[in-house]
Coordinates of C-alpha atoms in Angstrom, one line a residue:
M1 CA -39.4 27.5 16.0
T2 CA -41.5 24.5 15.1
G3 CA -41.3 21.6 12.8
P4 CA -39.6 18.2 12.8
E5 CA -36.5 19.5 11.1
I6 CA -35.7 22.0 13.9
G7 CA -36.4 19.3 16.6
A8 CA -34.2 16.8 14.8
L9 CA -31.3 19.2 14.4
L10 CA -31.5 20.3 18.1
A11 CA -31.7 16.6 19.2
R12 CA -28.4 16.0 17.3
H13 CA -26.9 19.1 18.9
F14 CA -27.8 17.9 22.3
A15 CA -26.6 14.3 21.7
S16 CA -23.3 15.6 20.4
M17 CA -22.9 17.7 23.5
F18 CA -23.6 14.8 25.8
E19 CA -21.2 12.6 23.7
H20 CA -18.3 14.9 24.3
S21 CA -18.9 16.3 27.8
P22 CA -20.3 14.9 31.1
P23 CA -23.9 15.7 31.8
E24 CA -23.1 18.3 34.5
S25 CA -21.1 20.2 31.9
C26 CA -23.8 20.3 29.2
H27 CA -25.7 23.6 29.4
V28 CA -28.6 22.5 27.2
L29 CA -31.5 24.8 26.8
P30 CA -34.4 22.5 25.9
I31 CA -36.7 23.4 23.0
D32 CA -39.3 24.8 25.4
G33 CA -36.6 27.0 26.9
L34 CA -35.8 28.3 23.4
R35 CA -39.4 29.5 23.2
A36 CA -39.0 31.8 26.3
P37 CA -39.8 35.5 25.7
E38 CA -36.2 36.6 26.3
I39 CA -34.9 34.3 23.5
S40 CA -34.9 34.9 19.8
F41 CA -34.4 31.9 17.6
W42 CA -33.4 31.8 13.9
S43 CA -32.9 29.1 11.3
I44 CA -31.2 29.0 7.9
W45 CA -32.8 27.0 5.2
D46 CA -31.5 25.8 1.8
G47 CA -34.8 25.4 0.0
D48 CA -36.7 22.9 2.1
R49 CA -33.5 21.6 4.0
L50 CA -32.6 23.0 7.3
A51 CA -28.9 24.1 7.2
G52 CA -28.5 25.5 10.7
C53 CA -29.9 27.4 13.7
G54 CA -29.0 29.7 16.5
A55 CA -30.5 31.7 19.3
L56 CA -29.9 34.9 21.3
K57 CA -30.9 35.2 24.9
Q58 CA -31.2 38.6 26.5
I59 CA -29.4 38.4 29.9
D60 CA -30.2 42.0 30.7
P61 CA -30.7 45.2 28.6
T62 CA -26.9 45.5 28.0
Q63 CA -25.9 41.9 27.2
G64 CA -26.9 38.8 25.4
E65 CA -25.9 35.2 25.2
I66 CA -25.6 33.0 22.1
K67 CA -27.4 29.7 22.6
S68 CA -28.0 26.6 20.5
M69 CA -25.8 27.4 17.5
R70 CA -25.7 24.3 15.3
T71 CA -25.0 23.6 11.6
D72 CA -26.4 20.5 10.0
E73 CA -23.6 18.0 9.1
A74 CA -24.4 18.3 5.4
Y75 CA -23.7 22.1 5.5
L76 CA -20.5 22.1 7.6
K77 CA -17.7 24.3 6.2
R78 CA -20.1 26.1 3.9
G79 CA -20.5 29.3 5.8
V80 CA -23.8 28.5 7.6
G81 CA -22.4 29.0 11.1
A82 CA -20.6 32.2 10.2
A83 CA -23.8 33.6 8.6
M84 CA -25.8 32.8 11.7
L85 CA -23.1 34.3 13.9
V86 CA -23.0 37.5 11.9
H87 CA -26.8 37.7 12.1
I88 CA -26.8 37.3 15.8
I89 CA -24.0 39.8 16.3
G90 CA -26.0 42.3 14.1
V91 CA -29.1 41.8 16.2
A92 CA -27.2 42.2 19.4
R93 CA -25.7 45.5 18.2
A94 CA -29.1 46.7 16.9
R95 CA -30.6 46.0 20.4
G96 CA -27.8 48.1 21.9
Y97 CA -26.1 45.3 23.8
K98 CA -22.6 46.1 25.0
R99 CA -21.5 42.5 25.3
L100 CA -22.3 39.2 23.7
S101 CA -21.2 36.1 25.6
L102 CA -21.3 32.4 25.1
E103 CA -20.4 29.0 26.6
T104 CA -18.9 26.3 24.4
G105 CA -17.1 23.0 25.2
T106 CA -13.3 22.5 25.6
P107 CA -13.0 18.9 24.1
A108 CA -11.6 18.6 20.6
A109 CA -15.0 18.2 19.1
F110 CA -15.7 21.9 20.0
L111 CA -12.5 23.3 18.3
P112 CA -14.4 24.3 15.1
A113 CA -16.9 26.3 17.2
Q114 CA -14.1 27.9 19.2
R115 CA -12.3 28.9 16.0
L116 CA -15.5 30.3 14.4
Y117 CA -16.1 32.5 17.5
A118 CA -12.5 33.7 17.6
R119 CA -12.5 34.6 13.9
H120 CA -15.4 36.9 14.7
G121 CA -13.6 38.7 17.6
F122 CA -14.7 36.6 20.6
V123 CA -12.1 36.2 23.3
E124 CA -12.0 33.9 26.3
C125 CA -13.5 35.3 29.5
A126 CA -14.5 34.3 33.0
P127 CA -17.8 32.5 33.6
F128 CA -20.8 34.8 33.3
G129 CA -24.4 34.6 34.6
D130 CA -25.0 31.4 36.5
Y131 CA -22.1 29.5 34.9
V132 CA -19.2 28.3 37.1
L133 CA -15.6 27.3 36.2
D134 CA -15.7 23.9 34.6
P135 CA -12.9 22.1 32.7
F136 CA -15.3 21.1 30.0
S137 CA -16.5 24.7 29.4
M138 CA -15.0 27.7 27.7
F139 CA -16.5 31.1 28.1
M140 CA -16.1 33.7 25.4
K141 CA -17.3 37.3 25.0
L142 CA -17.4 40.0 22.3
E143 CA -17.5 43.6 23.4
L144 CA -19.8 45.4 21.1

């Protein structure tokens, strides 16, 4: 998880989050946090162009959390997000997780993400882990 392309895509991801939600509602995992041992990070490339990225954090041996899912603007609506999500779900199943959870925003800018997750079987749930109820956050889970 190195290179200027990854850093730039994640910077745009973080900026978008802060543009649409107040700082206390942005659950950003900085790049150094994405390098933690409990996190797996993947990227999708189109030749030498970064198309998207995503991460899976192990919460405990039975569950994981999706982190830092982002598609580059040039690749929106081309299946990049779905491909990353399918990959992450597959890895979670292979690891034997029973549940995969995520937090996303509630403002209109997050509707495409919400719809993507719902198309893949995720449903709304209560906050998990250290999250708390927040009008700018939606929590979703997929029972594996």
